[in-house]
Coordinates of C-alpha atoms in Angstrom, one line a residue:
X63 CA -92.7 -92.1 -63.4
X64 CA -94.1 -88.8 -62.2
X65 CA -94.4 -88.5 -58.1
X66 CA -95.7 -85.9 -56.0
X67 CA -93.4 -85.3 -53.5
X68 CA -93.3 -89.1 -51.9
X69 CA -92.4 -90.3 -48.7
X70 CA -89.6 -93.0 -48.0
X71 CA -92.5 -95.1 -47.4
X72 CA -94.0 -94.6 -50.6
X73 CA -91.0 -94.9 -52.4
X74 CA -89.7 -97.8 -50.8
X75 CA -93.2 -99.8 -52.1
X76 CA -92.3 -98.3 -55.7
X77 CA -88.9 -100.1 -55.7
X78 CA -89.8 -103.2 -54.0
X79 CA -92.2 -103.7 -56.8
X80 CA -90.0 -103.2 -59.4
X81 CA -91.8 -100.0 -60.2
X82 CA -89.0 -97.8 -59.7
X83 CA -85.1 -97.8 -59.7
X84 CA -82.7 -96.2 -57.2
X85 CA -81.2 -94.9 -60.2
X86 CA -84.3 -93.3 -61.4
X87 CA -85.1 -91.5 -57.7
X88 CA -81.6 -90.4 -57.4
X89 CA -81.2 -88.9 -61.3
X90 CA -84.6 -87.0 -61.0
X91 CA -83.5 -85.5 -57.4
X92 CA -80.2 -84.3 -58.3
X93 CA -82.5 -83.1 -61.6
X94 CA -84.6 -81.3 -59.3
X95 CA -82.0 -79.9 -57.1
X96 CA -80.7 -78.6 -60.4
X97 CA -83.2 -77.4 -61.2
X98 CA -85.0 -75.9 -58.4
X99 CA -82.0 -75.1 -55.8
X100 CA -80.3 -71.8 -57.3
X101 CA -83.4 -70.1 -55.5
X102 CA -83.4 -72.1 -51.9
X103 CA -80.4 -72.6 -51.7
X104 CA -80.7 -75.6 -49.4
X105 CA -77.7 -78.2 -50.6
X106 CA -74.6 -76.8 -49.8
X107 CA -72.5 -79.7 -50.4
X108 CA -73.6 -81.7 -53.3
X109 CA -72.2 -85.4 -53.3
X110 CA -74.1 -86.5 -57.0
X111 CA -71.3 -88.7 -58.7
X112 CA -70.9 -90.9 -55.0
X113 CA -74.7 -90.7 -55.1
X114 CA -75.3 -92.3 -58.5
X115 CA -72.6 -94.8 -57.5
X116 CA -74.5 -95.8 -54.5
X117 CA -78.1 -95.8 -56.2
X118 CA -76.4 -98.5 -58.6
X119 CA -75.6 -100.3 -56.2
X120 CA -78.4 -100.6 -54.4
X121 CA -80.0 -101.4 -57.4
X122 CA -77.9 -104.0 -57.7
X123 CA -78.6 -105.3 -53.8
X124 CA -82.2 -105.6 -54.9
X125 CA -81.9 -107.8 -57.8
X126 CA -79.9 -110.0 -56.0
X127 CA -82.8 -110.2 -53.5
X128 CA -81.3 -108.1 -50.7
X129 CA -83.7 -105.5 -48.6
X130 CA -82.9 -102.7 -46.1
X131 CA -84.6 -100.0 -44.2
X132 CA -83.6 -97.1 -46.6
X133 CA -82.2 -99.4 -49.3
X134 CA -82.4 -97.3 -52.6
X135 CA -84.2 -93.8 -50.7
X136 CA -82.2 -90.5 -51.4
X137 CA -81.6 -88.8 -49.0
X138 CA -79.5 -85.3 -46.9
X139 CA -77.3 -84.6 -44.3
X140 CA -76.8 -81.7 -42.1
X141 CA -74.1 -80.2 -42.7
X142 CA -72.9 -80.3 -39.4
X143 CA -71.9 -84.2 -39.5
X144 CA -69.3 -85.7 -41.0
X145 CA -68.8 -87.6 -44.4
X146 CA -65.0 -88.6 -45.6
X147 CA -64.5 -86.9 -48.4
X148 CA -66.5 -83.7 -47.9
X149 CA -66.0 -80.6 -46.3
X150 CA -67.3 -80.5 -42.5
X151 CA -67.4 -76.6 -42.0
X152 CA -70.4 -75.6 -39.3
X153 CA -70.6 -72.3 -41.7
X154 CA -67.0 -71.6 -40.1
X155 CA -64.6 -69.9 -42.5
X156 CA -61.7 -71.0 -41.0
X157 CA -62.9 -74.5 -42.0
X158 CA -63.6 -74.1 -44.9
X159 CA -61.1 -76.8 -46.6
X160 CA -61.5 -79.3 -43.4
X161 CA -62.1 -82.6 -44.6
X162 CA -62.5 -85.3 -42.0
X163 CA -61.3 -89.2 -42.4
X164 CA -64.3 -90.8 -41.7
X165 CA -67.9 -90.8 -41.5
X166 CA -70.2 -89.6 -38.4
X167 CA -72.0 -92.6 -37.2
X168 CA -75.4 -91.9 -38.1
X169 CA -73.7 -91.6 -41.7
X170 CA -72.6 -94.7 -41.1
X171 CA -75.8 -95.8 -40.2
X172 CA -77.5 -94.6 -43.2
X173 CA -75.6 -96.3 -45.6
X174 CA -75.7 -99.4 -43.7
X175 CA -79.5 -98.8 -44.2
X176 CA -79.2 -98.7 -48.0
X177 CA -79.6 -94.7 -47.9
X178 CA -78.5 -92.4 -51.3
X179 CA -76.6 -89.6 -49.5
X180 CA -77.2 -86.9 -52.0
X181 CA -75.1 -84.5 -50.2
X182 CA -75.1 -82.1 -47.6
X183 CA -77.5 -79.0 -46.2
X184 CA -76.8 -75.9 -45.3
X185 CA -76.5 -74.3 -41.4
X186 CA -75.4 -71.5 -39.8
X187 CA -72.4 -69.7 -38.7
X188 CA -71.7 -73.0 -35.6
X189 CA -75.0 -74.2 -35.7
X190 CA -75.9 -70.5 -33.5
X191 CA -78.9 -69.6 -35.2
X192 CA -82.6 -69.8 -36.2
X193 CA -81.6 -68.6 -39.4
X194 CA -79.2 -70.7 -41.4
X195 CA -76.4 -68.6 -43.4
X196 CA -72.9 -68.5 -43.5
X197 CA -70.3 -66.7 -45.3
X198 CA -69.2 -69.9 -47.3
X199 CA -72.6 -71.1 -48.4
X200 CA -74.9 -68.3 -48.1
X201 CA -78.3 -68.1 -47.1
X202 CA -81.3 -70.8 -47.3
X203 CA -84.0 -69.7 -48.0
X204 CA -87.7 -70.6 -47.2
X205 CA -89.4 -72.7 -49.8
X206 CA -93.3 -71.0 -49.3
X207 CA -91.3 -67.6 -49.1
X208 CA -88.0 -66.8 -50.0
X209 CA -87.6 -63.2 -48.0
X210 CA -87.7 -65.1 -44.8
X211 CA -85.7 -67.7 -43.3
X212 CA -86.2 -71.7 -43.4
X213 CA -85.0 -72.0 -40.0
X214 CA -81.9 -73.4 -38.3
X215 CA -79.9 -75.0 -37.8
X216 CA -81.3 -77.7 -39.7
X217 CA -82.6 -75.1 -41.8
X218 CA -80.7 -76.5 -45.3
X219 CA -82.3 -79.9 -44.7
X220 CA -86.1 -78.7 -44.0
X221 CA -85.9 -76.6 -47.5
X222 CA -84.5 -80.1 -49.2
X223 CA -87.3 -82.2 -48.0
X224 CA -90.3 -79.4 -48.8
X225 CA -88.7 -78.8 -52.5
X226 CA -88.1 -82.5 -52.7
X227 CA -84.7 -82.9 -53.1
X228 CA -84.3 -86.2 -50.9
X229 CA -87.2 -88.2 -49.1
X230 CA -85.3 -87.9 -45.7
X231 CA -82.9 -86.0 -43.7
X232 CA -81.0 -85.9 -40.5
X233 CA -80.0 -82.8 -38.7
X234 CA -79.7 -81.7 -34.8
X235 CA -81.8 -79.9 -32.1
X236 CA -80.3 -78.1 -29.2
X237 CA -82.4 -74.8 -29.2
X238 CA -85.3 -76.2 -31.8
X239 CA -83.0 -76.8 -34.7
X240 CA -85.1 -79.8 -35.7
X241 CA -88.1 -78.8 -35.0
X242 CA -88.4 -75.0 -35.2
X243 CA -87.3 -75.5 -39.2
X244 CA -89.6 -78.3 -39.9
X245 CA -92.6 -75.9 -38.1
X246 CA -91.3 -73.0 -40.7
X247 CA -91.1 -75.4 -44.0
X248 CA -93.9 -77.6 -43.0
X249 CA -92.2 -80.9 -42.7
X250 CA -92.1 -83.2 -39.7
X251 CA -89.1 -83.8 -37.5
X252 CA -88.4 -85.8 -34.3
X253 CA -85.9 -84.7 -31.3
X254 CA -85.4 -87.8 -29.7
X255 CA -84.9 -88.8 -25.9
X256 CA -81.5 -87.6 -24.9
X257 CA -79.1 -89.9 -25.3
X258 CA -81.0 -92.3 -27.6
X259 CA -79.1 -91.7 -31.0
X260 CA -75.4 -91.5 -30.8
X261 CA -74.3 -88.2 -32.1
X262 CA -70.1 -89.1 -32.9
X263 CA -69.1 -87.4 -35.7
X264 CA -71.6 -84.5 -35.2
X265 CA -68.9 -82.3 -34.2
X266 CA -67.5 -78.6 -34.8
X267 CA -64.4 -78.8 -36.7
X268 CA -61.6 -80.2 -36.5
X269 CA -63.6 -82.6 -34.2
X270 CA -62.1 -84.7 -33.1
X271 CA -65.0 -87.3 -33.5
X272 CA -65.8 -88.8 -30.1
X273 CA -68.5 -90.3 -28.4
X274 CA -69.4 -87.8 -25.7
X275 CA -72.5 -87.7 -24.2
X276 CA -74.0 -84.4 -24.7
X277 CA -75.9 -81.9 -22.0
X278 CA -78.8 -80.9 -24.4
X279 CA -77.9 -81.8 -28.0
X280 CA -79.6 -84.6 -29.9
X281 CA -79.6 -86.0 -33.3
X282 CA -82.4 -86.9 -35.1
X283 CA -84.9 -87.6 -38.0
X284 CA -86.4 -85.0 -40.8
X285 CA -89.5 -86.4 -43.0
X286 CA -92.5 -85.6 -44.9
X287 CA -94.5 -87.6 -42.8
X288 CA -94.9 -88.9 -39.5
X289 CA -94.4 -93.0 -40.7
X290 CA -91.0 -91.6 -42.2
X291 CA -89.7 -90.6 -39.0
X292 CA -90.5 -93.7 -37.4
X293 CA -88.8 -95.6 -40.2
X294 CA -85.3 -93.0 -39.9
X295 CA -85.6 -92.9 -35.9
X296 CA -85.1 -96.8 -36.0
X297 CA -82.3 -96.2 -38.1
X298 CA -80.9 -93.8 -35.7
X299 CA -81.9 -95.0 -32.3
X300 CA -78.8 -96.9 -30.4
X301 CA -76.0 -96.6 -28.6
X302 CA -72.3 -95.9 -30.1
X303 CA -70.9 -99.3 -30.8
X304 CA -67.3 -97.3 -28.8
X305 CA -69.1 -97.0 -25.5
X306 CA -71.5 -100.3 -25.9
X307 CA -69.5 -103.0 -28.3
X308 CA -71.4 -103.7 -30.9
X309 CA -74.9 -103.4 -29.4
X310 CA -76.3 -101.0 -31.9
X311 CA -80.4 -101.8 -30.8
X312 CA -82.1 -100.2 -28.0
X313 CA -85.7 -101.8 -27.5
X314 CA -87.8 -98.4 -27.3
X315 CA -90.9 -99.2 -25.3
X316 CA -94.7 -99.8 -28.0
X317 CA -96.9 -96.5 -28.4
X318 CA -99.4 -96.1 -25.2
X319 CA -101.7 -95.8 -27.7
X320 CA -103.2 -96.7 -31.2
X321 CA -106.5 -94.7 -31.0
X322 CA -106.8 -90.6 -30.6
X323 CA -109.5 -91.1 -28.6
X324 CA -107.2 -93.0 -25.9
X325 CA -105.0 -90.5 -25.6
X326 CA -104.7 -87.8 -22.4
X327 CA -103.1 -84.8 -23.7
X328 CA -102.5 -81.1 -22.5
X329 CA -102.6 -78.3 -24.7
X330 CA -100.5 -75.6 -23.5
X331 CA -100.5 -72.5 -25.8
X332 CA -99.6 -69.4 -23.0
X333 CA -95.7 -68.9 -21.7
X334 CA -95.5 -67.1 -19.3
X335 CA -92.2 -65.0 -20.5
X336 CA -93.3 -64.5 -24.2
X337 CA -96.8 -64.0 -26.0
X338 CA -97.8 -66.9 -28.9
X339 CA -98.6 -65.2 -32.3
X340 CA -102.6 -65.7 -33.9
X341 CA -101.1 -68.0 -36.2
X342 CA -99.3 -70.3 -34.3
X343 CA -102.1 -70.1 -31.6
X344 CA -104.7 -71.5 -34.0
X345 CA -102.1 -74.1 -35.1
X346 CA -102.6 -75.0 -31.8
X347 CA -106.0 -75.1 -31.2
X348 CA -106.6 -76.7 -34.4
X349 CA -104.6 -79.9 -33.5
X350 CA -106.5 -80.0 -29.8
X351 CA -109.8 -79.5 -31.6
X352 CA -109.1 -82.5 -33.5
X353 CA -108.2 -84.2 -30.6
X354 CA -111.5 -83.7 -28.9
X355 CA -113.9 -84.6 -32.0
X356 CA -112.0 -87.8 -31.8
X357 CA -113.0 -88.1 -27.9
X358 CA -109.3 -87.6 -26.7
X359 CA -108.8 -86.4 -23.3
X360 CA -107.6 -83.1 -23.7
X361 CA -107.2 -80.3 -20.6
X362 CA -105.5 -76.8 -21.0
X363 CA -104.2 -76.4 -17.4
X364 CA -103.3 -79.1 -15.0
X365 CA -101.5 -78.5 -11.4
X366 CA -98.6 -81.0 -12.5
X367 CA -97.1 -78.2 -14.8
X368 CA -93.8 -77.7 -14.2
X369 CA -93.0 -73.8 -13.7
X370 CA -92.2 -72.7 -17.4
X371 CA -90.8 -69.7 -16.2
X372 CA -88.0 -71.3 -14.3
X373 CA -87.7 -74.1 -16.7
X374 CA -86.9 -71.1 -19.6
X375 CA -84.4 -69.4 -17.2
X376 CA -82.7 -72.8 -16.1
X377 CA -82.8 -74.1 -20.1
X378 CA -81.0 -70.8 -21.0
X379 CA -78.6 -70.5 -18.4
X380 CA -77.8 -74.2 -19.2
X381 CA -77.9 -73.5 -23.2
X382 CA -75.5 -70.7 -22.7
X383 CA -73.4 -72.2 -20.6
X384 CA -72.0 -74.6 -23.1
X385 CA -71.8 -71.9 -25.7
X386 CA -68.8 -69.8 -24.8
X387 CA -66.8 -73.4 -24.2
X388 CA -64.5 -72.3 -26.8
X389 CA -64.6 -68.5 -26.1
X390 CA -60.9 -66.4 -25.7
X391 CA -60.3 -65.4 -22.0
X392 CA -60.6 -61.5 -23.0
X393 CA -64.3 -62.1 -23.8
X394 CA -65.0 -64.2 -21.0
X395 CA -63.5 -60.9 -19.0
X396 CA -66.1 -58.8 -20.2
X397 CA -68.9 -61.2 -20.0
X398 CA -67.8 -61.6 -16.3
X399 CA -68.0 -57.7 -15.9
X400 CA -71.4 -57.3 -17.7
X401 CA -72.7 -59.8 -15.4
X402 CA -71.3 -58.9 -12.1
X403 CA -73.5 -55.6 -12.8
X404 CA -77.0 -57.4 -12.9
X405 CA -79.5 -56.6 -10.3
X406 CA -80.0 -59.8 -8.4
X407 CA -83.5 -59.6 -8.5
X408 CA -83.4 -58.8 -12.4
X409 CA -85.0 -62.6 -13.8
X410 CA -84.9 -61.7 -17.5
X411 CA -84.1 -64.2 -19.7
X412 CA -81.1 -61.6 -21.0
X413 CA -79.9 -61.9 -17.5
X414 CA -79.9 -65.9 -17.5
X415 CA -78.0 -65.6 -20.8
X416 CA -75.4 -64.0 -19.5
X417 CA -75.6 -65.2 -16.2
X418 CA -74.9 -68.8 -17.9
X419 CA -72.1 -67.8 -19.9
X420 CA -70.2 -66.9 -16.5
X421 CA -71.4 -70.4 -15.1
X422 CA -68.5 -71.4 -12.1
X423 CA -68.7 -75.2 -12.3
X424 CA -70.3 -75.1 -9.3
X425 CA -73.1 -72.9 -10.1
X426 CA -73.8 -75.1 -13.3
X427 CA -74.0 -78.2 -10.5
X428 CA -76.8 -76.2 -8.5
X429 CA -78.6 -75.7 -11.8
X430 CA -78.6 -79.4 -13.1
X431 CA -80.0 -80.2 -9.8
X432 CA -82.8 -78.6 -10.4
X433 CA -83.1 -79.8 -13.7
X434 CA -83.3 -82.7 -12.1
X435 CA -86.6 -81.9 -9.8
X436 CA -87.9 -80.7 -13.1
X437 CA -87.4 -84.8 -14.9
X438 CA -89.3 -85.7 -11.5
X439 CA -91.8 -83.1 -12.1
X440 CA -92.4 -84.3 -15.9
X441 CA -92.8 -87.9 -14.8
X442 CA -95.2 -87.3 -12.4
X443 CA -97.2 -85.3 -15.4
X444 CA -96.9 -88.1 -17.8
X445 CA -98.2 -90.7 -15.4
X446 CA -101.3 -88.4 -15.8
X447 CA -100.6 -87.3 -19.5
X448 CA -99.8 -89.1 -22.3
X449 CA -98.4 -86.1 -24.4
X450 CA -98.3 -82.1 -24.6
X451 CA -99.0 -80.5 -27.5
X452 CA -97.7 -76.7 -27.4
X453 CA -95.8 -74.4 -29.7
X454 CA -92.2 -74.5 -31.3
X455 CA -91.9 -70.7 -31.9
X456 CA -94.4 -68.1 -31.3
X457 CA -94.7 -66.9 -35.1
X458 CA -94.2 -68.1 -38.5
X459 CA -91.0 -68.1 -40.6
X460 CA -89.9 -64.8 -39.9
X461 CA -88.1 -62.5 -42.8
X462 CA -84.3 -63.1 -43.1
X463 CA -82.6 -61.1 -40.5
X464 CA -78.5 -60.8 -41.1
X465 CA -78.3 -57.6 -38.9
X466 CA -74.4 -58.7 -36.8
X467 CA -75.2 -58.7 -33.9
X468 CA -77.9 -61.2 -32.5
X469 CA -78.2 -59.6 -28.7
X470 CA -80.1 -56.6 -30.9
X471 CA -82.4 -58.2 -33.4
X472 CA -86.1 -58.5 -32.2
X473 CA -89.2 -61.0 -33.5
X474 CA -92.3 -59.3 -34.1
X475 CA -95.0 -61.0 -32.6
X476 CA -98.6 -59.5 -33.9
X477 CA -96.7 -56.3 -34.0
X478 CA -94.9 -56.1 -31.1
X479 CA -91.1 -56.7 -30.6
X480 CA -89.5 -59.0 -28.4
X481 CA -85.9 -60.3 -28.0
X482 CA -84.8 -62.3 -30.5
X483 CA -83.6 -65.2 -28.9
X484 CA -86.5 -65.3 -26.3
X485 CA -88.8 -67.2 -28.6
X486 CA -86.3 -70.1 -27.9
X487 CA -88.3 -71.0 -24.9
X488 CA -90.8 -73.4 -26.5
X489 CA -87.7 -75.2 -27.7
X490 CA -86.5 -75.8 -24.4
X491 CA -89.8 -77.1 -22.9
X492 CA -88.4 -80.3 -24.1
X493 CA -85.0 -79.6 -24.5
X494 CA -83.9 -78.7 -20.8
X495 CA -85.3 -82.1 -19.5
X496 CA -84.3 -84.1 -21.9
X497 CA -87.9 -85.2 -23.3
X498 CA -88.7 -86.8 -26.6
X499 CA -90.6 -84.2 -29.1
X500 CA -92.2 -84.5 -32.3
X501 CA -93.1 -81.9 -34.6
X502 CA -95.9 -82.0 -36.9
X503 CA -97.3 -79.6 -39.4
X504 CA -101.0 -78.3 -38.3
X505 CA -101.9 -75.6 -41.0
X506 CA -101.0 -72.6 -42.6
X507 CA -100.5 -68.9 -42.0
X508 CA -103.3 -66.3 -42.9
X509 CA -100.1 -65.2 -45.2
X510 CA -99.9 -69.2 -46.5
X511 CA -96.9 -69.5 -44.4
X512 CA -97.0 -73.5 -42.8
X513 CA -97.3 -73.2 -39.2
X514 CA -96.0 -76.5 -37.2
X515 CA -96.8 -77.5 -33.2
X516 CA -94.7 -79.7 -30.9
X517 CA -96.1 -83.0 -29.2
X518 CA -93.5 -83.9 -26.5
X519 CA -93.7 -87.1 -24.9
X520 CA -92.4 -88.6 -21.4
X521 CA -89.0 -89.7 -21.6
X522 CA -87.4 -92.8 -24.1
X523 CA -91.1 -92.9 -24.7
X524 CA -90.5 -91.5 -28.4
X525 CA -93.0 -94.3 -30.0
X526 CA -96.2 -91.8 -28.7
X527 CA -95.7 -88.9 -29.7
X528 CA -94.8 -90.4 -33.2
X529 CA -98.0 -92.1 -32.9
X530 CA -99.7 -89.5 -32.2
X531 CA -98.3 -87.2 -35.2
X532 CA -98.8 -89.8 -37.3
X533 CA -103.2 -90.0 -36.2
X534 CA -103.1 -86.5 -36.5
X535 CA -102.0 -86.6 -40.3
X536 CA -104.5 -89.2 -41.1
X537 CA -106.8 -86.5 -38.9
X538 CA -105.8 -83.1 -40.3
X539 CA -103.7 -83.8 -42.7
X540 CA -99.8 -83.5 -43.1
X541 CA -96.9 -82.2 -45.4
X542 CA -98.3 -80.1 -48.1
X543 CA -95.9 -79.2 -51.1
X544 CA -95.1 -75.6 -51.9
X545 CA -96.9 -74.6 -55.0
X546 CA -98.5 -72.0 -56.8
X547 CA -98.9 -69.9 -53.5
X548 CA -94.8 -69.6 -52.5
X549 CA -93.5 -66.2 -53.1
X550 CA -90.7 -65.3 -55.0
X551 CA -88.4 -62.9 -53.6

């Protein structure tokens, strides 16, 4: 049976009528990863004897009448989480040969769903990039082109699902990692509420796997379309059955709407700390055009805003804060020194980098506090607003970039070079509060590069802006596969 890419959705119809076997999916997408993966580079971890094991049995489920969210559906995992058996690394060579005892939970969930783990995607050095290579896997690279980067650092499972190796995915989003490579491979992922999909297991190694709450991390879904997500984030969603017995369901409120034209969005495609590139700009503008010819209500600048300019300096001192946890005291030293020399009136995004990886406890107090007046600010915005649509990076995929040191690498924006890690700021639009954010693909590149926008939502709210991604494919259309036009490197 030939497919064209599918979606879970699809598939799941195909076996439910008997069309299709688990078996069948799960032979031609290790075929295909054969095939097709010595050039991406995407799977890392290949799991193919446990995965044919599984696909029999689902089939075997089915004909004894059984059914399942996922039940049959191949699918990937980050890297990043664990599964017994299989190397949990986070790119790290000094774990290279750790192997943890048990599975993360949202592995757990997965199979419990009926999912075919296929195996595992590839991330970069500790999940610290928007680039994912390592030392002991290499680099992924992008499906459309492979000079530049898929992303990270779910950049190994957004290459799988555009080449097809899988229907699904789960990966993680701190600094855009689930969103930023969906928007470079043209797939669509979800970063849920914070705190809606227990994340145990999801750990740098050698863990050990508990169930923390986390400041800014989520888990979350990866899909070809909008419906998929949906389906996976209803796998995911819940509570760890440690902290909550066995209560795995959480009852997310309905979409606030069914119709475009009832939505109230703002489009917001200026920051005030970093310029967005022509290509990602008319992403923009394409999905609030579509918008309006449906009759949406859709405004460009509203009072209720919070102050992106202090919400990018309060997200990175917060994101960096939590980075140099497990940094040696000699480094911490010199960060200490660097920063004690900063001008107090210098507000540049370096500055709040390394202001943040100084952080007393106290100062990181002060700045969730005004995170904190932030939330308040964003509720009182989505009591007018039922989404935001705005960028996830200001360019494109970018071209692979391996140069040592990250603090010196730059993004070219229409020809002008910025800091590398300032295009993060898009990312933490959502991140730093906490919000629900879905990202969507919403054209191409003059190059032919996919281009991707962000629809963040109000808080445990996730259903609306998954509505709305999913109105906005049946408007403008949604994962496209990589064909004739992806260039070789």
């Amino acid at each position: 049976m030939e497919w064209k890419l599918p979606t879970a959705e699809e598939l799941t119809a195909a076996l439910r009528a008997g069309e299709v076997t688990s078996m069948e999916l799960t032979d031609e997408a290790i075929a295909r990863i054969e095939r097709d993966d010595k050039a991406i580079n995407a799977i890392c971890v290949p799991d193919f004897d446990r995965a044919r094991a599984a696909a029999r049995a689902a089939d075997q489920a089915r004909t004894r009448g059984e059914d399942r969210p996922l039940l049959g559906i191949p699918v990937t995992v980050k890297e990043s989480y664990d599964i017994a058996g299989l190397p949990t690394t986070w790119g790290m060579p000094p774990h290279r040969n750790y192997l943890p005892a048990e599975d993360a939970v949202q592995v757990s969930r997965l199979k419990a769903a009926g999912a075919v783990v296929l195996g595992k995607t590839n991330v970069p050095f500790g999940l610290q990039d928007i680039q994912s290579f390592n030392e002991i896997y290499g680099t992924t690279n992008n499906p459309w082109d492979h000079r530049r980067t898929s992303g990270g650092s779910s950049g190994g499972s957004a290459a799988a699902l555009a080449n097809g190796f899988g229907a699904l995915s789960i990966g993680s989003d701190l600094a855009g990692s689930l969103r930023t490579p969906a928007h470079f491979c043209g797939i669509y992922a979800h970063k849920p509420t914070l705190g809606l999909a227990a994340s145990r297991g999801m750990v740098p190694p050698p863990g050990p796997a508990l169930p923390t709450d986390h400041d800014l991390a989520v888990v979350g879904p990866m899909a070809r379309s909008a419906r998929d997500l949906t389906l996976l984030l209803d796998v995911m969603a819940g509570p760890d059955p440690l902290t909550l017995g066995m209560a795995h369901h959480l009852t997310l409120p309905p979409a606030r709407h069914e119709r475009l034209r009832d939505f109230r969005v703002l489009v917001l495609e200026e920051h005030p700390l970093i310029p967005t590139g022509s290509a990602v700009r008319a992403g923009v503008n394409r999905v609030a055009a579509a918008l309006v010819d449906d009759g949406a209500r859709v405004e460009r600048h509203s009072p209720l805003t919070p102050d992106l300019a202090e919400a990018a300096v309060l997200y990175t001192e917060l994101l960096f804060s939590s980075s140099v946890a497990r940094f040696p005291v000699e480094a911490l030293e010199q960060l200490r020194a660097l920063a004690a020399g900063l001008s107090a009136d210098d507000r540049s995004l370096d500055a709040a980098r390394l202001r943040g990886m100084v952080f007393s406890h106290r100062d990181w107090i002060e700045a969730n506090s005004r995170r904190e007046l932030h939330r308040h600010d964003w509720r009182q915005l989505f009591a007018e607003y039922d989404a935001v649509v705005c960028p996830i990076t200001p360019t494109p995929a970018f071209p692979h970039d391996h140069s040592p040191d990250p603090r010196g690498r730059r993004i070219d924006i229409d020809g002008v070079d910025y800091p590398y890690f300032d295009q993060l700021v898009w990312a933490g639009v959502a991140t730093m509060p906490g919000l629900p954010a879905t990202a969507i693909p919403a054209g191409r590149s003059p190059e032919g590069l996919p281009v991707g926008v962000q629809l963040i939502g109000p808080m445990f709210e996730d259903r609306t802006p998954l509505r709305l991604a999913e109105l906005l494919e049946q408007r403008i259309g949604g994962f496209q596969a990589p064909g004739a036009g992806a260039v070789e490197p």
